[in-house]
Amino acid sequence: MLMKKIFSGEFSDDILMITINQNAGSLAEAEIVDSMKQVTDQAARPGLRGAVVDFAHVDYFGSLMLESLRHLWNQLHAQNSRMVLCHVSAIGREILEISHFDRLWPIVSSREEAVALLKESPPAEKADA
């Protein structure tokens, strides 16, 4: 059976649009780690303004998902890039608030709002070649 990747990423100009495609529990640890590795590789692009993480297909997530997002954020932060979350369910928002990740990452209603928020800040400086 062919499984859909947990995370998928595509670029919209200088913003990486990341979609969480499905709920993933602790039993999917290898798949989460592998799928996030592919996204973090994409996020290494020089001049990346930031990333939008879209939770539209996910109602609930656990600590492994939070750890994966923190890993992505650490990489983005080191590049002077930002991360914004959108379409987070009420339960998802509560998880982010309890874990205090809502203090690190803005949470907005839509991709459009997330992109607008990222575009308010200057793009990350491009790395020297």
XYZ file of C-alpha atoms in Angstrom:
129
model
C 0.000 0.000 0.000
C 1.423 3.381 -1.002
C 1.359 5.873 1.871
C 1.096 9.613 1.429
C 4.036 11.540 2.895
C 3.199 13.070 6.251
C 4.731 16.418 5.245
C 4.943 17.900 1.780
C 6.541 21.165 0.799
C 6.418 23.454 -2.203
C 7.771 26.924 -2.809
C 5.740 30.045 -3.422
C 8.405 32.607 -4.276
C 10.634 32.840 -1.186
C 8.201 31.043 1.147
C 8.087 27.297 1.763
C 4.485 26.094 1.989
C 4.388 22.936 4.129
C 1.281 20.784 4.353
C 0.762 18.187 7.055
C -1.102 15.603 4.998
C -2.376 13.252 7.686
C -2.597 12.572 11.389
C 0.463 10.710 12.581
C 0.771 9.003 15.922
C 3.838 7.728 17.707
C 3.683 4.521 15.652
C 4.638 6.563 12.590
C 7.905 7.856 14.082
C 10.110 6.698 11.189
C 7.725 8.172 8.623
C 7.521 11.502 10.475
C 11.297 11.771 10.784
C 11.899 10.809 7.133
C 9.204 13.122 5.798
C 10.410 16.047 7.956
C 13.996 15.477 6.771
C 12.841 16.057 3.197
C 11.106 19.290 4.237
C 14.086 20.562 6.253
C 16.282 19.898 3.222
C 13.950 22.153 1.215
C 14.059 24.774 3.979
C 17.836 25.079 3.621
C 17.287 27.201 0.497
C 19.236 30.494 0.697
C 17.108 33.625 0.947
C 14.068 31.791 2.300
C 11.740 34.329 3.937
C 9.973 31.701 5.973
C 7.659 28.723 6.073
C 3.913 28.322 6.398
C 2.831 25.079 8.072
C -0.733 24.161 7.105
C -2.652 21.934 9.544
C -5.860 21.772 7.442
C -5.750 17.955 7.205
C -4.872 17.377 10.871
C -7.084 17.718 13.936
C -4.770 16.323 16.590
C -1.024 15.799 16.897
C 1.368 14.633 19.567
C 4.814 15.262 20.941
C 6.646 13.773 17.963
C 4.931 16.239 15.631
C 5.826 19.097 17.990
C 9.434 17.934 18.106
C 9.563 17.779 14.300
C 8.185 21.307 14.039
C 10.664 22.535 16.643
C 13.497 20.994 14.637
C 12.271 22.780 11.498
C 11.910 26.055 13.399
C 15.463 25.768 14.765
C 16.761 25.486 11.213
C 14.633 28.383 9.978
C 15.571 30.549 12.961
C 19.285 29.922 12.320
C 18.720 31.232 8.765
C 16.855 34.349 10.003
C 13.647 32.892 8.562
C 10.268 32.673 10.296
C 7.524 30.084 10.643
C 3.761 30.670 10.758
C 1.062 28.053 11.379
C -2.387 28.072 9.793
C -5.641 26.085 9.835
C -4.890 24.788 13.338
C -7.877 23.030 14.935
C -9.166 24.032 18.376
C -7.535 20.941 19.896
C -4.320 21.658 18.002
C -4.290 25.233 19.249
C -4.765 23.985 22.808
C -1.816 21.590 22.398
C 0.350 24.458 21.124
C -0.743 26.713 23.998
C -0.112 24.089 26.690
C 3.350 23.399 25.270
C 3.967 27.173 24.873
C 4.877 26.786 21.203
C 2.218 29.385 20.422
C 4.737 31.885 21.830
C 7.264 30.939 19.140
C 5.037 30.563 16.122
C 2.176 32.844 15.114
C -1.083 30.992 14.464
C -3.431 32.396 11.821
C -6.606 31.220 10.099
C -5.455 30.859 6.487
C -2.476 30.433 4.189
C -3.119 33.917 2.840
C -2.846 35.444 6.318
C 0.312 33.438 6.986
C 1.955 34.600 3.756
C 0.963 38.212 4.455
C 2.482 37.983 7.932
C 5.736 36.594 6.549
C 5.881 39.277 3.864
C 5.673 41.998 6.532
C 9.242 41.176 7.508
C 12.252 41.526 5.211
C 13.486 38.371 3.489
C 16.350 36.454 5.035
C 19.779 37.447 3.846
C 21.150 35.146 1.203
C 24.071 33.023 2.271
C 27.414 33.747 0.666
C 28.276 31.376 -2.140
